[in-house]
Tab-separated table of C-alpha atoms and ligand atoms in Angstrom:
chain	number	residue	atom	x	y	z
L	1	MET	CA	-127.206	16.288	92.019
L	2	SER	CA	-129.456	18.986	93.474
L	3	GLU	CA	-133.231	18.518	93.429
L	4	GLY	CA	-134.075	22.225	93.658
L	5	ASN	CA	-133.715	25.322	95.798
L	6	LEU	CA	-134.709	26.106	99.368
L	7	LEU	CA	-136.463	29.352	100.294
L	8	TYR	CA	-136.215	30.812	103.813
L	9	ALA	CA	-138.298	33.753	105.051
L	10	GLN	CA	-138.622	35.650	108.321
L	11	SER	CA	-141.989	36.737	109.652
L	12	GLY	CA	-143.533	38.824	112.422
L	13	GLY	CA	-141.645	40.596	115.196
L	14	VAL	CA	-137.947	39.791	115.048
L	15	THR	CA	-135.859	38.628	118.021
L	16	ALA	CA	-132.278	38.782	119.293
L	17	VAL	CA	-131.664	35.290	117.855
L	18	ILE	CA	-133.823	34.919	114.729
L	19	ASN	CA	-130.664	35.384	112.653
L	20	THR	CA	-129.047	32.552	114.615
L	21	THR	CA	-131.791	30.363	113.157
L	22	ALA	CA	-131.137	31.858	109.701
L	23	ALA	CA	-127.439	30.988	110.047
L	24	ALA	CA	-128.368	27.425	111.045
L	25	VAL	CA	-130.698	27.061	108.041
L	26	ILE	CA	-128.110	28.328	105.555
L	27	GLU	CA	-125.142	26.486	107.061
L	28	THR	CA	-127.049	23.197	107.257
L	29	ALA	CA	-128.551	23.549	103.772
L	30	ARG	CA	-125.152	24.331	102.238
L	31	LYS	CA	-124.004	20.864	103.311
L	32	GLN	CA	-126.991	19.079	101.716
L	33	LYS	CA	-126.387	17.721	98.210
L	34	LYS	CA	-130.128	17.648	97.514
L	35	ILE	CA	-130.381	21.429	97.970
L	36	GLY	CA	-129.161	23.745	95.214
L	37	LYS	CA	-129.264	27.368	96.346
L	38	VAL	CA	-130.602	28.783	99.576
L	39	LEU	CA	-132.770	31.778	98.731
L	40	ALA	CA	-134.183	34.234	101.262
L	41	ALA	CA	-137.297	36.324	100.786
L	42	ARG	CA	-136.953	40.077	101.235
L	43	ASN	CA	-139.356	41.160	103.998
L	44	GLY	CA	-140.961	37.778	104.512
L	45	ILE	CA	-143.892	36.558	102.491
L	46	LEU	CA	-144.203	40.000	100.845
L	47	GLY	CA	-140.891	39.329	99.125
L	48	VAL	CA	-142.149	35.986	97.850
L	49	LEU	CA	-145.291	37.597	96.409
L	50	ARG	CA	-143.187	40.343	94.790
L	51	GLU	CA	-140.576	37.825	93.609
L	52	GLU	CA	-137.904	39.642	95.593
L	53	LEU	CA	-135.619	36.758	96.377
L	54	ILE	CA	-132.142	37.120	97.821
L	55	ASP	CA	-129.378	34.829	96.602
L	56	THR	CA	-127.594	33.823	99.819
L	57	SER	CA	-124.981	31.841	97.868
L	58	LEU	CA	-123.292	35.221	97.244
L	59	GLU	CA	-122.648	35.642	100.987
L	60	SER	CA	-119.390	34.337	102.452
L	61	ALA	CA	-119.305	31.538	105.030
L	62	GLU	CA	-117.883	34.066	107.541
L	63	ASP	CA	-120.764	36.493	107.043
L	64	ILE	CA	-123.363	33.737	107.381
L	65	HIS	CA	-121.622	32.565	110.554
L	66	ALA	CA	-121.694	36.148	111.904
L	67	LEU	CA	-125.487	36.141	111.567
L	68	ARG	CA	-125.439	33.958	114.684
L	69	HIS	CA	-124.647	36.985	116.823
L	70	THR	CA	-126.444	39.736	114.840
L	71	PRO	CA	-129.910	40.838	116.016
L	72	GLY	CA	-132.770	42.096	113.833
L	73	GLY	CA	-133.988	40.167	110.784
L	74	ALA	CA	-131.151	39.974	108.240
L	75	PHE	CA	-133.499	39.601	105.250
L	76	GLY	CA	-136.348	41.750	106.554
L	77	SER	CA	-139.590	40.576	108.110
L	78	CYS	CA	-143.235	41.528	107.717
L	79	ARG	CA	-146.655	41.490	109.249
L	80	PHE	CA	-148.879	40.377	106.423
L	81	LYS	CA	-151.822	38.054	106.794
L	82	LEU	CA	-152.707	35.726	103.958
L	83	LYS	CA	-156.447	35.255	104.243
L	84	SER	CA	-158.299	31.985	103.753
L	85	LEU	CA	-157.738	29.965	100.585
L	86	ASP	CA	-161.197	30.937	99.296
L	87	GLU	CA	-160.762	34.669	99.924
L	88	HIS	CA	-157.220	35.001	98.611
L	89	ARG	CA	-156.661	32.077	96.291
L	90	ALA	CA	-154.888	34.360	93.798
L	91	GLN	CA	-152.188	35.178	96.356
L	92	TYR	CA	-151.531	31.529	97.129
L	93	GLU	CA	-151.387	30.782	93.403
L	94	ARG	CA	-148.891	33.608	92.927
L	95	LEU	CA	-146.696	32.106	95.660
L	96	ILE	CA	-146.743	28.748	93.877
L	97	GLU	CA	-145.880	30.493	90.569
L	98	VAL	CA	-142.854	32.100	92.246
L	99	PHE	CA	-141.846	28.721	93.709
L	100	LYS	CA	-142.084	27.141	90.240
L	101	ALA	CA	-140.190	29.949	88.508
L	102	HIS	CA	-137.241	29.545	90.884
L	103	ASP	CA	-137.410	25.776	91.299
L	104	ILE	CA	-138.155	26.086	95.018
L	105	ARG	CA	-138.815	22.673	96.567
L	106	TRP	CA	-138.519	23.573	100.239
L	107	PHE	CA	-140.064	26.572	101.985
L	108	LEU	CA	-139.002	27.387	105.563
L	109	TYR	CA	-141.061	30.083	107.283
L	110	ASN	CA	-139.563	31.441	110.515
L	111	GLY	CA	-142.329	32.939	112.648
L	112	GLY	CA	-145.077	32.566	115.241
L	113	ASN	CA	-148.550	31.065	115.104
L	114	ASP	CA	-149.831	33.256	112.249
L	115	SER	CA	-146.853	32.175	110.155
L	116	ALA	CA	-147.482	28.528	111.029
L	117	ASP	CA	-150.957	29.044	109.602
L	118	THR	CA	-149.559	30.540	106.370
L	119	SER	CA	-147.091	27.650	105.878
L	120	ASN	CA	-149.837	25.145	106.557
L	121	LYS	CA	-152.225	26.723	104.027
L	122	LEU	CA	-149.443	26.925	101.462
L	123	SER	CA	-148.676	23.239	101.780
L	124	GLN	CA	-152.389	22.488	101.244
L	125	ILE	CA	-152.754	24.590	98.106
L	126	ALA	CA	-149.478	23.300	96.672
L	127	GLU	CA	-150.778	19.789	97.060
L	128	ALA	CA	-154.093	20.739	95.460
L	129	MET	CA	-152.193	22.299	92.543
L	130	GLY	CA	-149.897	19.295	92.233
L	131	TYR	CA	-146.723	21.283	92.990
L	132	PRO	CA	-144.276	19.276	95.106
L	133	ILE	CA	-143.055	21.503	97.921
L	134	HIS	CA	-142.219	20.837	101.559
L	135	CYS	CA	-143.353	23.632	103.890
L	136	ILE	CA	-141.740	23.782	107.313
L	137	GLY	CA	-142.590	26.341	110.009
L	138	VAL	CA	-139.600	27.369	112.115
L	139	PRO	CA	-140.526	28.637	115.597
L	140	LYS	CA	-139.736	32.137	116.808
L	141	THR	CA	-141.433	34.647	119.048
L	142	VAL	CA	-140.434	36.648	122.093
L	143	ASP	CA	-144.018	36.237	123.295
L	144	ASN	CA	-143.395	32.498	123.959
L	145	ASP	CA	-147.004	31.761	123.070
L	146	LEU	CA	-146.659	28.838	120.637
L	147	VAL	CA	-148.317	25.643	121.815
L	148	ILE	CA	-146.638	22.193	121.937
L	149	THR	CA	-143.052	23.496	122.062
L	150	ASP	CA	-141.444	23.853	125.526
L	151	CYS	CA	-140.518	27.445	124.669
L	152	CYS	CA	-139.976	29.644	121.632
L	153	PRO	CA	-136.579	30.793	120.357
L	154	GLY	CA	-136.295	34.504	121.114
L	155	PHE	CA	-138.054	34.212	124.459
L	156	GLY	CA	-135.086	33.057	126.569
L	157	SER	CA	-133.114	36.143	125.574
L	158	VAL	CA	-135.913	38.658	126.177
L	159	ALA	CA	-136.544	36.877	129.487
L	160	LYS	CA	-132.895	37.274	130.480
L	161	TYR	CA	-132.860	40.944	129.411
L	162	THR	CA	-135.995	41.576	131.463
L	163	ALA	CA	-134.808	39.797	134.625
L	164	VAL	CA	-131.378	41.471	134.467
L	165	SER	CA	-132.820	44.937	133.750
L	166	VAL	CA	-135.303	44.698	136.618
L	167	LYS	CA	-132.517	43.654	138.966
L	168	GLU	CA	-130.199	46.465	137.863
L	169	ALA	CA	-132.800	49.247	137.837
L	170	SER	CA	-134.013	48.104	141.258
L	171	LEU	CA	-130.510	48.505	142.726
L	172	ASP	CA	-130.737	52.080	141.450
L	173	VAL	CA	-134.159	52.746	143.020
L	174	ALA	CA	-133.027	51.178	146.296
L	175	SER	CA	-130.129	53.656	146.400
L	176	MET	CA	-132.330	56.683	145.700
L	177	HIS	CA	-135.499	55.912	147.640
L	178	GLU	CA	-134.913	57.855	150.842
L	179	SER	CA	-134.971	61.290	149.269
L	180	SER	CA	-136.003	60.696	145.632
L	181	THR	CA	-137.673	57.884	143.623
L	182	LYS	CA	-139.971	55.475	145.476
L	183	VAL	CA	-141.612	53.638	142.580
L	184	PHE	CA	-140.137	52.231	139.359
L	185	ILE	CA	-142.445	50.783	136.707
L	186	MET	CA	-141.176	48.788	133.725
L	187	GLU	CA	-143.426	47.759	130.866
L	188	VAL	CA	-142.716	44.592	128.886
L	189	MET	CA	-144.037	43.051	125.660
L	190	GLY	CA	-146.067	39.900	125.308
L	191	ARG	CA	-149.516	40.922	124.049
L	192	HIS	CA	-151.998	38.429	125.553
L	193	ALA	CA	-149.489	36.171	127.289
L	194	GLY	CA	-147.567	37.094	130.442
L	195	TRP	CA	-144.417	35.050	129.819
L	196	ILE	CA	-142.041	38.027	129.563
L	197	ALA	CA	-143.594	39.689	132.620
L	198	ALA	CA	-143.219	36.390	134.482
L	199	ALA	CA	-139.523	36.205	133.580
L	200	ALA	CA	-139.011	39.465	135.494
L	201	GLY	CA	-139.895	37.444	138.594
L	202	LEU	CA	-136.568	35.610	138.274
L	203	ALA	CA	-134.826	38.828	139.408
L	204	GLY	CA	-135.751	38.204	143.051
L	205	THR	CA	-136.591	35.274	145.288
L	206	LYS	CA	-137.789	36.912	148.556
L	207	ALA	CA	-140.924	39.039	149.048
L	208	SER	CA	-138.757	42.068	149.853
L	209	GLU	CA	-136.803	41.699	146.589
L	210	ALA	CA	-137.810	43.286	143.272
L	211	PRO	CA	-140.015	42.945	141.375
L	212	HIS	CA	-142.570	43.460	144.152
L	213	ILE	CA	-145.525	43.539	141.770
L	214	ILE	CA	-146.007	41.856	138.384
L	215	LEU	CA	-149.136	42.672	136.393
L	216	PHE	CA	-150.049	39.859	133.978
L	217	PRO	CA	-152.445	39.986	131.018
L	218	GLU	CA	-153.955	36.794	132.437
L	219	VAL	CA	-155.089	38.667	135.601
L	220	VAL	CA	-157.752	41.401	135.365
L	221	PHE	CA	-156.323	44.740	136.543
L	222	ASP	CA	-157.828	45.853	139.852
L	223	GLU	CA	-156.832	49.468	140.529
L	224	ALA	CA	-157.622	49.513	144.242
L	225	LYS	CA	-155.769	46.236	144.898
L	226	PHE	CA	-152.786	47.471	142.885
L	227	LEU	CA	-152.550	50.789	144.743
L	228	ALA	CA	-152.892	49.058	148.115
L	229	LYS	CA	-150.015	46.733	147.211
L	230	VAL	CA	-147.793	49.634	146.082
L	231	LYS	CA	-148.563	51.501	149.337
L	232	GLU	CA	-147.863	48.454	151.501
L	233	THR	CA	-144.570	47.740	149.664
L	234	VAL	CA	-143.306	51.320	149.954
L	235	GLU	CA	-144.173	51.229	153.676
L	236	SER	CA	-142.434	47.920	154.351
L	237	VAL	CA	-139.506	47.924	151.859
L	238	GLY	CA	-139.092	51.661	151.360
L	239	TRP	CA	-139.561	51.518	147.587
L	240	CYS	CA	-141.372	49.403	144.989
L	241	THR	CA	-140.585	47.932	141.557
L	242	VAL	CA	-143.530	47.079	139.317
L	243	VAL	CA	-143.358	45.094	136.063
L	244	VAL	CA	-146.398	45.466	133.853
L	245	SER	CA	-147.235	43.556	130.700
L	246	GLU	CA	-148.353	45.654	127.737
L	247	GLY	CA	-151.324	43.263	127.485
L	248	VAL	CA	-152.890	44.040	130.873
L	249	LYS	CA	-156.668	44.486	130.597
L	250	ASN	CA	-159.363	46.003	132.773
L	251	ALA	CA	-162.577	44.277	133.878
L	252	ASP	CA	-164.256	45.258	130.568
L	253	GLY	CA	-161.584	43.332	128.667
L	254	LYS	CA	-160.006	46.526	127.255
L	255	PHE	CA	-156.225	46.890	127.074
L	256	LEU	CA	-155.059	49.578	129.506
L	257	SER	CA	-152.482	50.649	126.912
L	258	GLU	CA	-154.245	50.376	123.562
L	259	ALA	CA	-152.779	52.984	121.218
L	260	GLY	CA	-155.745	52.828	118.819
L	261	THR	CA	-153.759	51.483	115.828
L	262	ARG	CA	-153.816	47.948	114.431
L	263	ASP	CA	-151.421	45.908	112.291
L	264	ALA	CA	-152.238	43.784	109.241
L	265	PHE	CA	-153.249	40.865	111.457
L	266	GLY	CA	-155.759	43.080	113.274
L	267	HIS	CA	-153.557	43.069	116.406
L	268	ALA	CA	-153.904	46.230	118.486
L	269	GLN	CA	-150.707	48.246	118.853
L	270	LEU	CA	-149.881	48.263	122.539
L	271	GLY	CA	-147.554	50.389	124.637
L	272	GLY	CA	-147.727	53.134	127.215
L	273	VAL	CA	-149.247	51.414	130.237
L	274	ALA	CA	-146.162	52.149	132.389
L	275	PRO	CA	-146.499	55.976	132.251
L	276	MET	CA	-150.244	55.615	132.799
L	277	LEU	CA	-149.708	53.597	136.016
L	278	ALA	CA	-146.906	55.916	137.157
L	279	ASP	CA	-149.275	58.857	136.861
L	280	LEU	CA	-151.922	56.951	138.826
L	281	VAL	CA	-149.414	56.234	141.619
L	282	LYS	CA	-148.327	59.878	141.768
L	283	ARG	CA	-151.910	61.211	141.817
L	284	THR	CA	-153.166	58.828	144.485
L	285	LEU	CA	-150.130	58.010	146.653
L	286	GLY	CA	-147.928	61.010	145.870
L	287	HIS	CA	-144.740	58.996	145.271
L	288	LYS	CA	-141.992	60.156	142.950
L	289	TYR	CA	-141.554	57.643	140.130
L	290	HIS	CA	-139.516	56.624	137.105
L	291	TRP	CA	-140.828	54.371	134.376
L	292	ALA	CA	-139.322	52.540	131.409
L	293	VAL	CA	-140.731	51.030	128.246
L	294	PRO	CA	-137.829	49.022	126.780
L	295	ASP	CA	-139.988	48.226	123.734
L	296	TYR	CA	-137.693	47.141	120.841
L	297	LEU	CA	-134.648	47.298	123.151
L	298	GLN	CA	-135.858	44.132	124.882
L	299	ARG	CA	-136.290	42.011	121.767
L	300	SER	CA	-133.091	43.175	120.052
L	301	ALA	CA	-130.736	42.980	123.057
L	302	ARG	CA	-128.318	40.471	121.573
L	303	HIS	CA	-125.581	41.602	123.997
L	304	LEU	CA	-127.573	40.004	126.801
L	305	ALA	CA	-128.780	36.879	124.964
L	306	SER	CA	-129.257	33.623	126.847
L	307	ARG	CA	-127.018	30.708	125.892
L	308	THR	CA	-129.951	28.293	126.095
L	309	ASP	CA	-131.962	30.481	123.726
L	310	PHE	CA	-129.045	30.907	121.326
L	311	GLU	CA	-128.482	27.142	121.176
L	312	GLN	CA	-132.176	26.391	120.713
L	313	ALA	CA	-132.478	29.011	117.945
L	314	TYR	CA	-129.672	27.255	116.091
L	315	ALA	CA	-131.063	23.776	116.802
L	316	VAL	CA	-134.532	24.502	115.332
L	317	GLY	CA	-133.002	25.995	112.158
L	318	LYS	CA	-130.786	22.944	111.663
L	319	ALA	CA	-133.649	20.535	112.360
L	320	ALA	CA	-135.946	22.409	109.956
L	321	VAL	CA	-133.560	21.739	107.064
L	322	GLU	CA	-133.056	18.111	108.127
L	323	PHE	CA	-136.834	17.559	108.323
L	324	ALA	CA	-137.269	19.222	104.926
L	325	VAL	CA	-134.749	17.030	103.100
L	326	LYS	CA	-136.192	13.951	104.798
L	327	GLY	CA	-139.452	14.817	103.041
L	328	LEU	CA	-141.504	16.017	106.015
L	329	ASN	CA	-144.207	18.534	105.178
L	330	ALA	CA	-146.463	20.936	107.129
L	331	VAL	CA	-144.506	20.450	110.344
L	332	MET	CA	-142.515	22.586	112.762
L	333	PRO	CA	-139.443	21.521	114.758
L	334	VAL	CA	-140.448	21.958	118.413
L	335	ILE	CA	-138.479	21.791	121.659
L	336	LYS	CA	-139.337	18.944	124.072
L	337	ARG	CA	-138.003	19.289	127.611
L	338	LYS	CA	-136.451	15.979	128.669
L	339	SER	CA	-134.985	16.828	132.042
L	340	GLN	CA	-134.931	19.774	134.379
L	341	ASN	CA	-131.549	19.663	136.083
L	342	PRO	CA	-129.511	19.634	133.959
L	343	TYR	CA	-131.920	21.147	131.438
L	344	THR	CA	-131.961	18.876	128.398
L	345	TYR	CA	-134.271	18.792	125.407
L	346	THR	CA	-134.800	17.171	122.033
L	347	ILE	CA	-136.120	18.656	118.803
L	348	GLU	CA	-139.152	16.867	117.390
L	349	ALA	CA	-141.591	17.432	114.523
L	350	ALA	CA	-145.108	18.692	115.336
L	351	ASN	CA	-147.933	19.246	112.845
L	352	LEU	CA	-148.459	22.867	111.797
L	353	SER	CA	-152.213	22.302	111.958
L	354	ASP	CA	-151.865	21.683	115.725
L	355	ILE	CA	-149.880	24.926	116.205
L	356	ALA	CA	-151.459	27.407	113.788
L	357	ASN	CA	-153.678	30.034	115.420
L	358	HIS	CA	-153.364	28.656	118.972
L	359	GLU	CA	-151.961	30.805	121.769
L	360	LYS	CA	-150.284	29.460	124.929
L	361	LYS	CA	-150.923	31.645	127.964
L	362	MET	CA	-149.424	31.371	131.445
L	363	PRO	CA	-151.083	28.462	133.277
L	364	ALA	CA	-152.918	29.373	136.489
L	365	ASN	CA	-150.427	27.430	138.634
L	366	PHE	CA	-147.607	29.733	137.416
L	367	ILE	CA	-149.293	32.834	138.902
L	368	ARG	CA	-149.181	33.458	142.670
L	369	ALA	CA	-152.495	33.385	144.551
L	370	ASP	CA	-152.483	37.195	145.037
L	371	GLY	CA	-152.009	37.634	141.254
L	372	PHE	CA	-148.862	39.776	141.674
L	373	GLY	CA	-146.009	37.289	141.261
L	374	ILE	CA	-144.799	33.915	140.005
L	375	THR	CA	-144.935	30.543	141.739
L	376	ALA	CA	-142.175	27.998	142.303
L	377	ALA	CA	-143.525	26.021	139.307
L	378	ALA	CA	-143.083	29.051	137.034
L	379	ARG	CA	-139.583	29.650	138.369
L	380	LYS	CA	-138.667	26.015	137.671
L	381	TYR	CA	-139.934	26.323	134.080
L	382	LEU	CA	-138.311	29.716	133.370
L	383	GLN	CA	-134.935	29.363	135.081
L	384	PRO	CA	-133.071	27.200	132.513
L	385	LEU	CA	-134.276	29.362	129.634
L	386	ILE	CA	-132.200	32.370	130.738
L	387	GLU	CA	-129.114	30.426	131.719
L	388	GLY	CA	-125.708	30.977	130.164
L	389	GLU	CA	-124.269	33.755	128.056
L	390	ALA	CA	-123.745	33.922	124.309
L	391	PRO	CA	-120.881	36.421	124.000
L	392	LEU	CA	-120.357	38.397	120.831
L	393	PRO	CA	-117.330	39.998	119.205
L	394	TYR	CA	-116.756	43.737	119.674
L	395	ARG	CA	-114.947	46.131	117.302
L	396	PRO	CA	-112.098	48.400	118.409
L	397	ASP	CA	-114.576	51.333	118.492
L	398	GLY	CA	-116.459	49.578	121.271
L	399	LEU	CA	-119.536	48.598	119.282
L	400	PRO	CA	-120.604	44.992	118.577
L	401	ASP	CA	-119.280	43.536	115.337
L	402	TYR	CA	-122.627	42.909	113.652
L	403	VAL	CA	-122.762	41.767	110.031
L	404	GLN	CA	-124.540	43.476	107.148
L	405	LEU	CA	-125.238	41.060	104.286
L	406	LYS	CA	-125.125	42.041	100.609
L	407	ASN	CA	-128.705	40.815	100.092
L	408	LYS	CA	-128.464	40.763	96.300
L	409	LEU	CA	-131.767	39.989	94.600
L	410	LEU	CA	-132.186	37.327	91.900
L	411	LYS	CA	-133.280	38.455	88.459
L	412	GLN	CA	-137.080	38.405	88.253
L	413	LYS	CA	-138.699	35.952	85.826
L	414	LEU	CA	-142.398	36.732	86.268
L	415	PRO	CA	-144.577	39.755	85.495
L	416	LYS	CA	-144.685	42.422	88.253
L	417	TYR	CA	-147.250	41.764	90.972
L	418	SER	CA	-149.015	44.438	92.974
L	419	ILE	CA	-150.184	43.136	96.325
L	420	SER	CA	-152.725	45.852	97.008
L	421	ASP	CA	-154.822	44.959	93.903
L	422	LYS	CA	-155.447	41.370	94.952
R	501	F6P	O1	-143.706	39.650	117.968
R	501	F6P	C1	-144.257	39.883	119.201
R	501	F6P	C2	-144.164	41.312	119.605
R	501	F6P	O2	-142.844	41.616	119.968
R	501	F6P	C3	-145.165	41.666	120.711
R	501	F6P	O3	-144.814	41.310	121.977
R	501	F6P	C4	-145.377	43.136	120.480
R	501	F6P	O4	-146.618	43.549	120.991
R	501	F6P	C5	-145.363	43.186	119.002
R	501	F6P	O5	-144.499	42.182	118.554
R	501	F6P	C6	-144.954	44.483	118.376
R	501	F6P	O6	-145.079	44.337	117.005
R	501	F6P	P1	-144.577	45.363	115.919
R	501	F6P	O7	-143.081	45.318	115.937
R	501	F6P	O8	-145.141	44.889	114.616
R	501	F6P	O9	-145.141	46.690	116.321
């Protein structure tokens, strides 16, 4: 006999494997007698507020299984910050009303540290209002900046994409350098944390191998030192590959690449530091350059996903449902590294209150003394996360066989709700 329904929602920037977690949640929940239907919110918490709930029981087992290899967020995601309980009590109350109307007893929120905060606050207000719900945060972020967990699902795949792309593009530059391009600059995501930039370092092991320069958000940008290093590399190697994090800041603490726009969380929109540095190199050193900003390509590149990442994305989704039916509340399944070689890990429960609003940056011992590369300790940490492939099926027309769900909404039971008024 079922005890109620489970609601799953995706939040924040999506990843190449967030749908792998969604598949794990739905497949695991379908086997649990306690759970009636698995519902999914359309566009994250916005869909819960608007009572736009997708009935995943209408999707076939094959289509849910195919989510495992389909990038993007199958139900839609959002950037929407629920403020404090005092400021936005009405919104929290609306969420509880929606939970009640659809007999939702378990809420699984798949996101980063802002989403952990939302799930945590929701569990508090539900308790205060006497509504029995179990809120579980499910980890995800390409930025790899959640504390406690060894790594974040989504990161291993963006790390692999970055390392592989830097290696491939550098073979190109090496071929062209005598009479054409001398400098290649690739910009990667990661906001305030340099984990993705660091992963580029896996592309080479010797000083002469690319990337020759990595610019981390954790290291203040020094223009003169940077230009001297580019000059020295072009002189000794013949060409130079630079990887720059979108979050690199100058001595005044300003992002080099701030576009001037902000999202609902107040995060600055970043992007464009690679062309800026390329122009600087051309003006001062006169070298011909190419630059790349893979932007969404890097976090959606399911064709180059890491096996480790794929398996971990599935494992946290499965564990989230198991924790939920066991009665755990306000926790997140996190990855604990047990051994290095072979890389093994367990999934454990950590309190959302210890994760919410914290940001894990690259530790100092992961950044080389000159500030332009990674150390052996960083390499040891990163290496297993990009290992293995997670192949996907291709159609006869040569494109990947990604799934498109029906995403049929449940009939609404409550009065319409306009988010902007509240
Ligand atoms: O979710 C993390 C992230 O991929 C960041 O690295 C990047 O700066 C940001 O999302 C981009 O967010 P959006 O897709 O909302 O512009």
